[in-house]
CSV table of C-alpha atoms in Angstrom, one decimal:
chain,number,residue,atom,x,y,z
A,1,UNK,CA,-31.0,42.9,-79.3
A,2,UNK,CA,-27.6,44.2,-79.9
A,3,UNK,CA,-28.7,47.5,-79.4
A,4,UNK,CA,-30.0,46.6,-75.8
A,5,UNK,CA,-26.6,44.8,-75.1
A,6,UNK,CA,-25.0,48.5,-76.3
A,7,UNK,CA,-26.5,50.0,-73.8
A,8,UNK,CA,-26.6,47.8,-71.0
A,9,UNK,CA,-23.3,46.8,-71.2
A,10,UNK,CA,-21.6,43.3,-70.4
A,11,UNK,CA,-20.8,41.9,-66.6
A,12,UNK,CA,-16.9,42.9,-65.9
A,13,UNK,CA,-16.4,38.9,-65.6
A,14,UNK,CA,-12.4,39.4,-64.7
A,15,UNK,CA,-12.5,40.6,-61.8
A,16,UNK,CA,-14.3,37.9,-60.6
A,17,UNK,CA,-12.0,35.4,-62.0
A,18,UNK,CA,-8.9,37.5,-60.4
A,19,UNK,CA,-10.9,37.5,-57.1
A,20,UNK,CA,-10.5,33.0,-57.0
A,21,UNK,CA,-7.2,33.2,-58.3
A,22,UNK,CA,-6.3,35.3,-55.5
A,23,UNK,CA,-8.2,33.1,-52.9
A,24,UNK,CA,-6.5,30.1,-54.2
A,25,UNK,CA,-3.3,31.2,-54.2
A,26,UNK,CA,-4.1,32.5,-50.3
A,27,UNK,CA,-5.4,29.2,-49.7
A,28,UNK,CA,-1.7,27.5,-51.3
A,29,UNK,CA,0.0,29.5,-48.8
A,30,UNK,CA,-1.9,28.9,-45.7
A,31,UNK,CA,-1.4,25.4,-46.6
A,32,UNK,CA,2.4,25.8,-47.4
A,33,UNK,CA,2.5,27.3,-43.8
A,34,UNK,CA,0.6,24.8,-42.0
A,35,UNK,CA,3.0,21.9,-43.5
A,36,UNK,CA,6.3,23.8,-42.7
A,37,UNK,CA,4.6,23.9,-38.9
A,38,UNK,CA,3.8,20.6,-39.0
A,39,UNK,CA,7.1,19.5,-39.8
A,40,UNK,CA,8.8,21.7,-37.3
A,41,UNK,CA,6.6,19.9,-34.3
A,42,UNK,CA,7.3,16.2,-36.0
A,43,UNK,CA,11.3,17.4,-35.4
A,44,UNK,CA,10.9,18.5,-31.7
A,45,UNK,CA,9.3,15.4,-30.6
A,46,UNK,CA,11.8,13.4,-32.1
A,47,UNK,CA,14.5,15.7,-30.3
A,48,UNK,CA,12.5,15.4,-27.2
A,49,UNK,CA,12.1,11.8,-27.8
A,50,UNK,CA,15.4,10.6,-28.5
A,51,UNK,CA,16.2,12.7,-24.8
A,52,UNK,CA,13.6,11.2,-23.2
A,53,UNK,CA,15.5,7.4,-23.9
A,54,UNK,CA,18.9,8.3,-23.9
A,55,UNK,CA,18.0,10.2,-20.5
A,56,UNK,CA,16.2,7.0,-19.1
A,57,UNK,CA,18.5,4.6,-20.6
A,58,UNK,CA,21.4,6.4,-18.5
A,59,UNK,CA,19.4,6.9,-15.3
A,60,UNK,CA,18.2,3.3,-15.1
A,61,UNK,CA,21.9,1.9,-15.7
A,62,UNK,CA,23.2,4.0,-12.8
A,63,UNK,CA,20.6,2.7,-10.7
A,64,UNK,CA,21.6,-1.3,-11.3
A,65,UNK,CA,25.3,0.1,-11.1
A,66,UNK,CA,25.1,1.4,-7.6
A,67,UNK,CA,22.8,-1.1,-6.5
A,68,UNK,CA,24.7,-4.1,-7.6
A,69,UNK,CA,28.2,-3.1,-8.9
A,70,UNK,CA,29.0,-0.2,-6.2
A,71,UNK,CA,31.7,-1.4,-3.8
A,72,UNK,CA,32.1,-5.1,-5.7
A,73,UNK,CA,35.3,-6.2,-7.7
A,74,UNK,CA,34.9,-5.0,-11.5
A,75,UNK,CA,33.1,-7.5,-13.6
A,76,UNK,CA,35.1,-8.5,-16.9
A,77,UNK,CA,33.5,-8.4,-20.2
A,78,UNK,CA,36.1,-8.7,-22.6
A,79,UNK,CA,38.8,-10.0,-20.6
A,80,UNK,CA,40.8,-6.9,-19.1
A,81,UNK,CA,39.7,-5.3,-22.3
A,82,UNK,CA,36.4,-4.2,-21.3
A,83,UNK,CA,35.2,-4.0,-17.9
A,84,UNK,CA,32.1,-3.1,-15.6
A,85,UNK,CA,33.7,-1.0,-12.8
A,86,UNK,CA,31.7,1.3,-10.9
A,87,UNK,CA,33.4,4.9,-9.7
A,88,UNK,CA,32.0,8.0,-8.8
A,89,UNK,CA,33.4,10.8,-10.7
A,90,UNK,CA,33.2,14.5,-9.3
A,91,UNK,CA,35.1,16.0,-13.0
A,92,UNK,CA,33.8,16.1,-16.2
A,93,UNK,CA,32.8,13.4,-19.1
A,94,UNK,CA,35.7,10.8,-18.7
A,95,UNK,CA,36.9,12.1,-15.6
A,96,UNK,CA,38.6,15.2,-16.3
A,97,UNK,CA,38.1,18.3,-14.6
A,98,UNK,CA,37.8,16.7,-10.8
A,99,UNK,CA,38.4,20.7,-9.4
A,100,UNK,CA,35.6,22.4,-11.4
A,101,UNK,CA,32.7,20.2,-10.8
A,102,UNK,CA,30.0,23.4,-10.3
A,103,UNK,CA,31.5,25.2,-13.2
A,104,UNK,CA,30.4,22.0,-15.1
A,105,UNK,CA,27.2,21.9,-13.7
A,106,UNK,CA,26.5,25.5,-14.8
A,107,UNK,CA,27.7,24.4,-18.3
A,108,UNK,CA,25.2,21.2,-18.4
A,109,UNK,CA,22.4,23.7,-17.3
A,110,UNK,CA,23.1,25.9,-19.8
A,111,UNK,CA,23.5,23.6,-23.0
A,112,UNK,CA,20.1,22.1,-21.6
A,113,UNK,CA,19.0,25.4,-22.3
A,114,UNK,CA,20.3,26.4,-25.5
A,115,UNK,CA,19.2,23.2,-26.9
A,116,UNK,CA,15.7,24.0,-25.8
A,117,UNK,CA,15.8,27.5,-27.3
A,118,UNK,CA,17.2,26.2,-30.6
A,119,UNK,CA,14.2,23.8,-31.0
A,120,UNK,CA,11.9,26.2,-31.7
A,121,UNK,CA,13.9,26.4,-35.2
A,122,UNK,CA,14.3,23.1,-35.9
A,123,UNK,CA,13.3,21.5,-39.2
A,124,UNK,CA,16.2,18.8,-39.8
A,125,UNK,CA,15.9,15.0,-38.8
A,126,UNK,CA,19.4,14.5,-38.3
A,127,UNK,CA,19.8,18.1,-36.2
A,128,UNK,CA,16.8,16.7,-33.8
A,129,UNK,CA,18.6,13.2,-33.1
A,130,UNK,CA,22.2,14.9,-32.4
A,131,UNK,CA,20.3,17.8,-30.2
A,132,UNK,CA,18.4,15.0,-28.7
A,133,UNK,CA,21.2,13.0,-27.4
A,134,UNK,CA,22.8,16.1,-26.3
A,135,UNK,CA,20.2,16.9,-24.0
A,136,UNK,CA,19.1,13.7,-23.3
A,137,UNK,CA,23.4,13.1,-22.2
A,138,UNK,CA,23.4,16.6,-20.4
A,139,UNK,CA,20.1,15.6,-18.3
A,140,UNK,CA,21.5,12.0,-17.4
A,141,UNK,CA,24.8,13.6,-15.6
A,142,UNK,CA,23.2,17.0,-14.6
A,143,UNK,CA,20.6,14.7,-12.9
A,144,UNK,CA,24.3,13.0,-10.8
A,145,UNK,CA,25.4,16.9,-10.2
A,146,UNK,CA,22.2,18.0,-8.4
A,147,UNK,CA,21.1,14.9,-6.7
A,148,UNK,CA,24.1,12.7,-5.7
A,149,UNK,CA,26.5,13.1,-2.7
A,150,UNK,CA,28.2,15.2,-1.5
A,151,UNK,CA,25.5,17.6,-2.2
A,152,UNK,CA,23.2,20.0,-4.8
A,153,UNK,CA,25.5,21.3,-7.5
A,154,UNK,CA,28.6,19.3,-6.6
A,155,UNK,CA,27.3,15.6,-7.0
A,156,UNK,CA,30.1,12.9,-8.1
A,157,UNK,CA,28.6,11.4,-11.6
A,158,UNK,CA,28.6,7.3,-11.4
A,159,UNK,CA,30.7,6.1,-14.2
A,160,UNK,CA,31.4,2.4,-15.2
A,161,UNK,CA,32.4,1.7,-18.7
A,162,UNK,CA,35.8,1.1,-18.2
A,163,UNK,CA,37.8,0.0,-21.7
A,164,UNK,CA,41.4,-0.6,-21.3
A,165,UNK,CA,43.7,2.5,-21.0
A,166,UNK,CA,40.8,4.4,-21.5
A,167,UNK,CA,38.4,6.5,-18.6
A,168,UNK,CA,35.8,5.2,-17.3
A,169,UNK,CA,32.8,6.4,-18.4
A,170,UNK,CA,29.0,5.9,-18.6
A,171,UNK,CA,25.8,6.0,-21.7
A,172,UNK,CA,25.5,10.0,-20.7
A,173,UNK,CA,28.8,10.5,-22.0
A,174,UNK,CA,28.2,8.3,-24.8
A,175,UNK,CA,25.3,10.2,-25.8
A,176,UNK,CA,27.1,13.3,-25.5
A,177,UNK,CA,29.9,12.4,-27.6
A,178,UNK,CA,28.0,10.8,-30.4
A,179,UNK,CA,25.6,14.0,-30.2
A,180,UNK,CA,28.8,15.9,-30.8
A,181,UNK,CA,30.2,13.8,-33.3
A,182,UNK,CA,26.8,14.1,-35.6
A,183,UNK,CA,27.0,17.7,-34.7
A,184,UNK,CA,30.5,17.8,-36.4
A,185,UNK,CA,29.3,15.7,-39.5
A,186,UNK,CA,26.5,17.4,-40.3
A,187,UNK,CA,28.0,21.1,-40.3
A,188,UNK,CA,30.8,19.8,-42.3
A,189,UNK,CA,27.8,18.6,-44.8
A,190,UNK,CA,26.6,22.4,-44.9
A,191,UNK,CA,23.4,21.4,-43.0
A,192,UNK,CA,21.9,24.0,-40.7
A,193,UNK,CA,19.1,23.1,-38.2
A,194,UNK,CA,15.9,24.7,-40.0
A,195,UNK,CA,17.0,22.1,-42.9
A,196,UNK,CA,18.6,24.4,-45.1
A,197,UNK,CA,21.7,23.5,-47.0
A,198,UNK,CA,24.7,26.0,-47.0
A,199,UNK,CA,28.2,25.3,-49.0
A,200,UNK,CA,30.9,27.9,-48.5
């Protein structure tokens, strides 16, 4: 019997067991890769989704605003510290930049677009909601610039949060500027987009 096991030899058993390992560990990284991807979509339809309403949320306002507050006496909220006072605004958020209104169009349309690029690499929570009210803030007044008297690209934005010594203003800008606030925050944090922290 040993004889016969001289001769015939024994079955080269590691290379089978290097063969599964190597499977498995393919296996690992497929599903490594299809997690990462996963995530990544999860993160764009929050951006998209947090657009979506803060886009809705401003276009539905403007609607009531011009339907019922247009042309009427402002409407007092917190005595003259707060007020409801529809204006149409040709400038920029908070009514600055009356003279450039098309350059700021152009500017809208092209954050709207960088935004859209950038999602593609997007992995962070906290990136998606401050792209997302970005975009949804940029859609909201760029919808104003191309629709709205006194014609395509030079629409007047309606604005009518008016605070006290302060410009009137509408949830567009609002979404802007806390978009751009969180923007501020989280690169200050060292947190990039794709989810990776950075410290310098």
């Amino acid at each position: 019997m040993a004889e016969a096991e001289r001769i015939i030899g024994t079955p080269d058993i590691p290379e089978t067991e290097g063969t599964e390992e190597t499977g498995s560990g393919d296996r690992e990284a497929g599903r490594a890769g299809e997690t990462t991807l996963e995530r990544g979509k999860r993160k764009i339809m929050v951006l998209f989704g947090v657009a979506v309403f803060a886009y809705l949320l401003d276009l539905i306002s403007k609607m009531i605003v011009v339907a019922k507050l247009e042309h009427q006496e402002p409407i007092e909220l917190i005595g003259d510290w707060l007020q409801l006072n529809a204006i149409r605004n040709p400038g920029a958020a908070f009514g600055f930049g009356e003279a450039f209104t098309i350059i700021f169009t152009f500017i809208a349309a092209t954050v709207i677009v960088v935004i859209a690029r950038l999602a593609r690499k997007l992995y962070s929570l906290p990136w998606a909601i401050a792209l997302g009210l970005l975009l949804g803030g940029a859609l909201g007044n760029l919808t104003d610039r191309i629709f709205r008297s006194p014609g395509v690209f030079e629409g007047a934005v309606v604005d009518f949060i008016a605070p006290a010594h302060f410009a009137v203003f509408n949830l567009a800008d609002s979404a802007i500027v806390c978009g751009g606030i969180l923007i501020v925050i989280l690169s200050f944090k060292g947190l990039d987009p794709d989810g990776t922290v950075h410290k310098d």
